[in-house]
CSV table of C-alpha atoms in Angstrom, one decimal:
chain,number,residue,atom,x,y,z
D,1132,UNK,CA,127.4,45.7,81.6
D,1133,UNK,CA,124.6,46.1,84.2
D,1134,UNK,CA,125.1,44.7,87.7
D,1135,UNK,CA,121.4,43.9,88.6
D,1136,UNK,CA,118.4,42.6,86.7
D,1137,UNK,CA,116.6,45.8,87.8
D,1138,UNK,CA,119.2,47.9,86.0
D,1139,UNK,CA,118.1,46.2,82.7
D,1140,UNK,CA,114.5,46.9,83.6
D,1141,UNK,CA,115.3,50.6,84.2
D,1142,UNK,CA,117.2,50.9,81.0
D,1143,UNK,CA,114.6,49.2,78.8
D,1144,UNK,CA,111.7,51.1,80.4
D,1145,UNK,CA,113.3,54.4,79.4
D,1146,UNK,CA,113.0,53.5,75.7
D,1147,UNK,CA,109.2,53.2,76.3
D,1148,UNK,CA,109.1,56.5,78.2
D,1149,UNK,CA,110.8,58.3,75.4
D,1150,UNK,CA,108.6,56.8,72.6
D,1151,UNK,CA,105.6,59.2,72.9
D,1152,UNK,CA,103.7,56.6,74.8
D,1153,UNK,CA,100.3,57.1,76.4
D,1154,UNK,CA,100.7,54.2,78.8
D,1155,UNK,CA,103.7,52.1,79.7
D,1156,UNK,CA,103.0,48.8,81.4
D,1157,UNK,CA,105.6,46.9,83.4
D,1158,UNK,CA,105.2,43.4,84.6
D,1159,UNK,CA,107.6,41.7,87.0
D,1160,UNK,CA,106.7,38.1,87.4
D,1161,UNK,CA,108.7,35.8,89.6
D,1162,UNK,CA,108.3,32.2,90.3
D,1163,UNK,CA,110.3,29.4,91.8
D,1164,UNK,CA,112.9,29.5,89.1
D,1165,UNK,CA,112.4,32.5,86.7
D,1166,UNK,CA,112.0,36.2,86.9
D,1167,UNK,CA,110.2,37.5,83.8
D,1168,UNK,CA,109.9,41.2,82.9
D,1169,UNK,CA,107.5,42.7,80.3
D,1170,UNK,CA,107.7,46.3,79.2
D,1171,UNK,CA,104.9,47.2,76.9
D,1172,UNK,CA,104.0,50.7,75.5
D,1173,UNK,CA,101.6,52.2,73.0
D,1174,UNK,CA,104.2,54.6,71.6
D,1175,UNK,CA,105.6,55.2,68.2
D,1176,UNK,CA,106.8,51.6,67.6
D,1177,UNK,CA,109.5,50.4,65.2
D,1178,UNK,CA,109.5,49.0,61.7
D,1179,UNK,CA,110.8,45.5,61.2
D,1180,UNK,CA,114.1,46.9,59.9
D,1181,UNK,CA,114.5,49.1,63.0
D,1182,UNK,CA,113.7,46.3,65.4
D,1183,UNK,CA,116.6,44.3,64.0
D,1184,UNK,CA,118.9,47.2,64.1
D,1185,UNK,CA,117.9,48.0,67.7
D,1186,UNK,CA,119.6,44.7,68.7
D,1187,UNK,CA,122.9,45.8,67.1
D,1188,UNK,CA,125.2,47.7,69.5
D,1189,UNK,CA,126.4,49.9,66.6
D,1190,UNK,CA,123.0,51.3,65.9
D,1191,UNK,CA,121.2,54.3,67.3
D,1192,UNK,CA,118.4,56.4,65.8
D,1193,UNK,CA,120.6,59.6,66.3
D,1194,UNK,CA,117.7,61.6,67.8
D,1195,UNK,CA,119.1,62.0,71.2
D,1196,UNK,CA,122.8,62.2,70.2
D,1197,UNK,CA,123.4,63.4,66.7
D,1198,UNK,CA,126.8,62.0,66.1
D,1199,UNK,CA,126.5,58.9,68.3
D,1200,UNK,CA,127.2,55.5,66.7
D,1201,UNK,CA,126.2,53.2,69.5
D,1202,UNK,CA,123.1,52.2,71.3
D,1203,UNK,CA,123.8,49.6,74.1
D,1204,UNK,CA,120.5,49.2,76.0
D,1205,UNK,CA,119.0,46.3,74.2
D,1206,UNK,CA,122.4,44.7,73.2
D,1207,UNK,CA,123.5,44.6,76.8
D,1208,UNK,CA,120.3,42.9,77.8
D,1209,UNK,CA,120.5,40.4,74.9
D,1210,UNK,CA,124.1,39.6,75.7
D,1211,UNK,CA,123.3,38.8,79.4
D,1212,UNK,CA,120.2,36.8,78.4
D,1213,UNK,CA,122.3,34.7,75.9
D,1214,UNK,CA,125.0,34.1,78.5
D,1215,UNK,CA,122.6,32.9,81.1
D,1216,UNK,CA,120.0,30.8,79.2
D,1217,UNK,CA,117.3,33.4,79.6
D,1218,UNK,CA,114.5,34.6,77.3
D,1219,UNK,CA,114.2,37.7,75.1
D,1220,UNK,CA,111.6,38.9,72.6
D,1221,UNK,CA,110.8,42.2,71.0
D,1222,UNK,CA,107.6,42.8,69.1
D,1223,UNK,CA,106.7,46.2,67.7
D,1224,UNK,CA,104.5,47.8,65.1
D,1225,UNK,CA,104.9,51.4,63.8
D,1226,UNK,CA,102.4,53.7,65.3
D,1227,UNK,CA,101.1,51.0,67.7
D,1228,UNK,CA,103.8,50.4,70.2
D,1229,UNK,CA,106.5,48.0,71.4
D,1230,UNK,CA,106.6,45.1,73.8
D,1231,UNK,CA,109.9,43.8,75.2
D,1232,UNK,CA,109.9,40.6,77.2
D,1233,UNK,CA,112.9,39.2,79.0
D,1234,UNK,CA,113.3,36.5,81.5
D,1235,UNK,CA,116.1,35.2,83.6
D,1236,UNK,CA,116.8,31.7,85.0
D,1237,UNK,CA,117.6,32.5,88.6
D,1238,UNK,CA,119.2,29.1,89.1
D,1239,UNK,CA,121.8,29.8,86.4
D,1240,UNK,CA,125.1,30.6,88.1
D,1241,UNK,CA,125.8,33.6,85.8
D,1242,UNK,CA,122.5,35.3,86.2
D,1243,UNK,CA,123.0,38.7,87.8
D,1244,UNK,CA,121.2,39.3,91.1
D,1245,UNK,CA,117.7,40.8,91.0
D,1246,UNK,CA,118.6,44.1,92.6
D,1247,UNK,CA,116.4,46.5,94.5
D,1248,UNK,CA,113.0,46.7,92.9
D,1249,UNK,CA,111.5,49.5,95.1
D,1250,UNK,CA,114.3,52.0,94.4
D,1251,UNK,CA,114.4,51.0,90.7
D,1252,UNK,CA,110.7,51.9,90.5
D,1253,UNK,CA,111.4,55.2,92.2
D,1254,UNK,CA,113.7,56.0,89.2
D,1255,UNK,CA,111.0,54.7,86.8
D,1256,UNK,CA,108.1,56.7,88.3
D,1257,UNK,CA,110.2,59.9,88.7
D,1258,UNK,CA,111.5,59.8,85.1
D,1259,UNK,CA,110.5,63.1,83.4
D,1260,UNK,CA,107.7,61.7,81.3
D,1261,UNK,CA,104.0,62.6,81.3
D,1262,UNK,CA,102.5,59.1,80.3
D,1263,UNK,CA,100.7,56.7,82.6
D,1264,UNK,CA,103.0,54.0,84.1
D,1265,UNK,CA,101.5,50.9,85.5
D,1266,UNK,CA,103.8,48.4,87.4
D,1267,UNK,CA,102.5,45.0,88.4
D,1268,UNK,CA,104.6,42.7,90.5
D,1269,UNK,CA,103.8,39.1,91.3
D,1270,UNK,CA,105.6,36.4,93.2
D,1271,UNK,CA,104.7,32.8,93.3
D,1272,UNK,CA,106.7,30.2,95.3
D,1273,UNK,CA,106.2,27.0,97.1
D,1274,UNK,CA,105.2,29.1,100.1
D,1275,UNK,CA,102.3,30.8,98.3
D,1276,UNK,CA,101.7,33.7,96.0
D,1277,UNK,CA,101.2,37.5,96.2
D,1278,UNK,CA,101.1,40.5,94.1
D,1279,UNK,CA,100.9,44.3,94.1
D,1280,UNK,CA,100.2,47.0,91.5
D,1281,UNK,CA,101.0,50.7,91.4
D,1282,UNK,CA,100.0,53.5,88.9
D,1283,UNK,CA,101.8,56.7,88.3
D,1284,UNK,CA,98.6,58.8,88.2
D,1285,UNK,CA,97.6,57.6,91.7
D,1286,UNK,CA,101.0,58.2,93.1
D,1287,UNK,CA,101.1,61.7,91.5
D,1288,UNK,CA,97.7,62.4,93.0
D,1289,UNK,CA,98.8,61.3,96.5
D,1290,UNK,CA,102.2,62.9,96.5
D,1291,UNK,CA,101.5,66.1,94.5
D,1292,UNK,CA,104.7,65.7,92.5
D,1293,UNK,CA,107.2,63.0,91.6
D,1294,UNK,CA,110.1,65.3,91.5
D,1295,UNK,CA,111.0,66.8,94.9
D,1296,UNK,CA,113.3,64.8,97.1
D,1297,UNK,CA,110.7,64.7,99.9
D,1298,UNK,CA,108.1,63.1,97.6
D,1299,UNK,CA,110.6,60.6,96.3
D,1300,UNK,CA,111.6,59.5,99.8
D,1301,UNK,CA,107.9,58.8,100.6
D,1302,UNK,CA,107.5,57.0,97.3
D,1303,UNK,CA,110.4,54.8,98.1
D,1304,UNK,CA,108.8,53.9,101.5
D,1305,UNK,CA,105.5,53.2,99.8
D,1306,UNK,CA,107.0,50.9,97.2
D,1307,UNK,CA,109.2,49.1,99.8
D,1308,UNK,CA,106.2,48.4,101.9
D,1309,UNK,CA,104.5,46.7,98.9
D,1310,UNK,CA,107.6,44.6,98.2
D,1311,UNK,CA,108.2,43.8,101.9
D,1312,UNK,CA,104.6,42.5,102.1
D,1313,UNK,CA,105.9,39.6,99.9
D,1314,UNK,CA,108.6,38.6,102.4
D,1315,UNK,CA,106.6,35.8,103.9
D,1316,UNK,CA,106.5,33.9,100.6
D,1317,UNK,CA,109.9,34.8,99.3
D,1318,UNK,CA,112.5,32.1,98.7
D,1319,UNK,CA,116.2,32.4,97.8
D,1320,UNK,CA,117.2,31.3,94.4
D,1321,UNK,CA,120.4,29.3,95.0
D,1322,UNK,CA,122.2,28.7,91.7
D,1323,UNK,CA,122.8,25.2,90.6
D,1324,UNK,CA,126.4,24.4,90.1
D,1325,UNK,CA,126.5,22.0,87.2
O,276,UNK,CA,106.5,48.1,107.7
O,277,UNK,CA,102.9,47.2,107.1
O,278,UNK,CA,101.7,47.4,103.5
O,279,UNK,CA,100.8,51.0,102.8
O,280,UNK,CA,97.7,52.1,100.8
O,281,UNK,CA,97.7,55.1,98.5
O,282,UNK,CA,95.6,56.8,101.1
O,283,UNK,CA,98.3,56.2,103.8
O,284,UNK,CA,100.8,57.7,101.4
O,285,UNK,CA,98.6,60.8,100.9
O,286,UNK,CA,98.2,61.2,104.7
O,287,UNK,CA,102.0,60.7,105.3
O,288,UNK,CA,102.8,63.4,102.7
O,289,UNK,CA,100.3,65.9,104.3
O,290,UNK,CA,101.9,65.2,107.7
O,291,UNK,CA,105.4,65.7,106.4
O,292,UNK,CA,104.5,68.8,104.6
O,293,UNK,CA,103.1,70.5,107.7
O,294,UNK,CA,106.2,69.5,109.7
O,295,UNK,CA,108.8,70.6,107.2
O,296,UNK,CA,107.6,73.5,105.1
O,297,UNK,CA,108.5,76.2,107.6
O,298,UNK,CA,112.2,75.2,107.9
O,299,UNK,CA,112.8,73.9,104.5
O,300,UNK,CA,115.0,76.6,103.0
O,301,UNK,CA,118.3,74.9,102.0
O,302,UNK,CA,117.0,73.2,98.9
O,303,UNK,CA,114.9,76.0,97.6
O,304,UNK,CA,115.0,76.1,93.7
O,305,UNK,CA,117.8,73.6,93.7
O,306,UNK,CA,117.9,70.9,91.1
O,307,UNK,CA,119.9,67.7,90.8
O,308,UNK,CA,119.9,66.0,87.4
O,309,UNK,CA,121.3,62.5,87.3
O,310,UNK,CA,122.6,61.0,84.1
O,311,UNK,CA,120.6,57.8,83.7
O,312,UNK,CA,121.6,56.6,80.3
O,313,UNK,CA,122.8,53.1,79.7
O,314,UNK,CA,126.3,54.3,80.6
O,315,UNK,CA,125.1,55.9,83.8
O,316,UNK,CA,123.1,52.9,84.9
O,317,UNK,CA,126.0,50.6,84.3
O,318,UNK,CA,128.3,52.8,86.4
O,319,UNK,CA,125.9,53.0,89.3
O,320,UNK,CA,123.6,56.0,88.7
O,321,UNK,CA,120.8,54.3,90.7
O,322,UNK,CA,123.0,54.2,93.8
O,323,UNK,CA,123.6,57.9,93.2
O,324,UNK,CA,119.8,58.5,93.1
O,325,UNK,CA,119.2,56.4,96.2
O,326,UNK,CA,122.0,58.2,98.1
O,327,UNK,CA,120.8,61.7,97.1
O,328,UNK,CA,117.3,60.9,98.5
O,329,UNK,CA,118.8,59.3,101.7
O,330,UNK,CA,121.3,62.2,102.4
O,331,UNK,CA,118.8,65.0,101.6
O,332,UNK,CA,116.3,63.2,103.9
O,333,UNK,CA,119.0,63.0,106.7
O,334,UNK,CA,119.5,66.7,106.4
O,335,UNK,CA,115.7,67.2,106.4
O,336,UNK,CA,115.8,68.8,103.0
O,337,UNK,CA,112.7,67.9,101.0
O,338,UNK,CA,112.4,70.4,98.3
O,339,UNK,CA,115.4,69.7,96.0
O,340,UNK,CA,114.1,68.6,92.6
O,341,UNK,CA,115.8,65.3,91.8
O,342,UNK,CA,115.3,64.4,88.1
O,343,UNK,CA,117.0,62.3,85.5
O,344,UNK,CA,118.3,62.7,82.0
O,345,UNK,CA,120.0,60.4,79.5
O,346,UNK,CA,123.7,60.3,78.7
O,347,UNK,CA,125.3,63.8,79.0
O,348,UNK,CA,128.2,62.8,76.7
O,349,UNK,CA,130.6,62.1,79.6
O,350,UNK,CA,130.4,58.3,79.6
O,351,UNK,CA,134.0,58.0,80.7
O,352,UNK,CA,133.3,59.6,84.1
O,353,UNK,CA,129.9,58.2,84.8
O,354,UNK,CA,127.9,58.4,87.0
O,355,UNK,CA,127.4,62.1,86.2
O,356,UNK,CA,125.2,64.6,88.0
O,357,UNK,CA,124.3,68.2,87.1
O,358,UNK,CA,123.7,70.4,90.1
O,359,UNK,CA,121.8,73.7,89.8
O,360,UNK,CA,121.9,75.8,92.9
O,361,UNK,CA,120.9,79.5,93.0
O,362,UNK,CA,124.1,81.6,93.4
O,363,UNK,CA,126.4,78.8,92.2
O,364,UNK,CA,127.6,78.0,88.7
O,365,UNK,CA,125.7,75.2,87.0
O,366,UNK,CA,128.0,72.3,87.6
O,367,UNK,CA,128.4,68.8,86.2
O,368,UNK,CA,130.1,66.4,88.5
O,369,UNK,CA,131.6,63.1,87.3
O,370,UNK,CA,132.8,59.9,88.9
O,371,UNK,CA,130.1,60.4,91.5
O,372,UNK,CA,129.7,57.7,94.2
O,373,UNK,CA,127.8,57.6,97.5
O,374,UNK,CA,130.6,59.6,99.3
O,375,UNK,CA,130.6,62.2,96.6
O,376,UNK,CA,126.9,62.6,96.8
O,377,UNK,CA,127.3,63.3,100.6
O,378,UNK,CA,129.9,66.0,99.7
O,379,UNK,CA,127.6,67.5,97.0
O,380,UNK,CA,124.7,67.8,99.5
O,381,UNK,CA,126.8,69.2,102.4
O,382,UNK,CA,129.3,71.3,100.5
O,383,UNK,CA,127.5,72.4,97.3
O,384,UNK,CA,123.8,72.5,98.2
O,385,UNK,CA,124.1,73.5,101.9
O,386,UNK,CA,127.5,75.4,102.1
O,387,UNK,CA,127.6,76.7,98.5
O,388,UNK,CA,131.1,75.4,97.8
O,389,UNK,CA,132.2,73.4,94.8
O,390,UNK,CA,133.3,69.8,95.3
O,391,UNK,CA,136.5,70.5,93.3
O,392,UNK,CA,137.8,67.0,92.7
O,393,UNK,CA,134.7,65.9,90.8
O,394,UNK,CA,133.9,68.9,88.5
O,395,UNK,CA,133.9,67.8,84.9
O,396,UNK,CA,132.1,70.5,83.1
O,397,UNK,CA,130.3,73.9,83.2
O,398,UNK,CA,131.7,76.0,86.1
O,399,UNK,CA,134.5,77.8,84.3
O,400,UNK,CA,132.4,78.4,81.2
O,401,UNK,CA,129.7,79.9,83.3
O,402,UNK,CA,132.0,82.0,85.4
O,403,UNK,CA,133.6,83.5,82.3
O,404,UNK,CA,130.2,84.0,80.5
O,405,UNK,CA,128.4,85.5,83.5
O,406,UNK,CA,131.3,87.4,85.0
O,407,UNK,CA,131.7,85.0,87.9
O,408,UNK,CA,128.2,85.3,89.3
């Protein structure tokens, strides 16, 4: 089971990065109560039958691991969503792409903590894939609203590579400065004890 | 920190490159591959990635390639890390936490000695195959 919501994001994004996608779009939208994630790709997509199977922990396509009988990424996410009153949807079309949406009620006492978004996105942007990755983050609270957006191609252009430890340290600083910029409007989500 | 622009990032990289290129010999041709499958993530692989970047930066090493792969088939000892260093056997370390990362950087990458307690695959096979290179 994953410790942070960002761990689910990282796990689900990898499916898109390995689906022969041209562009992977990631949305992280946070308001007073919910954090909603959207991971959309234009990769190979799944048939309706495969979409249903992907939600079964005892299914994998067998491509990465020939004798493997389990695939836990989406089942882990669904389990946590179900346990915490969250949202989950998966839409896909073969040859067109897949969109996974999931949201968590931050006031639910069993919802995992958000985690560290900048370092999670370091892992996302440095994943060995050649597609474009666009990450958009927005925060809207009683104190105001703010957002930021990053693109893999621009980062690659500025840093030269997304592989060497020196580049990744700078990438982390850059992403953290984007997220820190939202501090003035950030609120803590204190769970309701019912 | 003030919000950086992509242009700030580019300038920072150019500045760092000029400062470090001359003395950056420790990490040359070294590669760290972190197992980032569902099993790895659940066991704390992201902490391992964060710590590698932090510790390499502390030692002013900027040229180690830090990449990711899926599950390496050693789910029971996640987080796992494969470390490729010239002159050393290709090594897979398991049960890696922040302290182990520190040992891998200092002992394996800098001092060229295995972190024996965490070796889970590769060295012996490589030593036999390559005559203990």
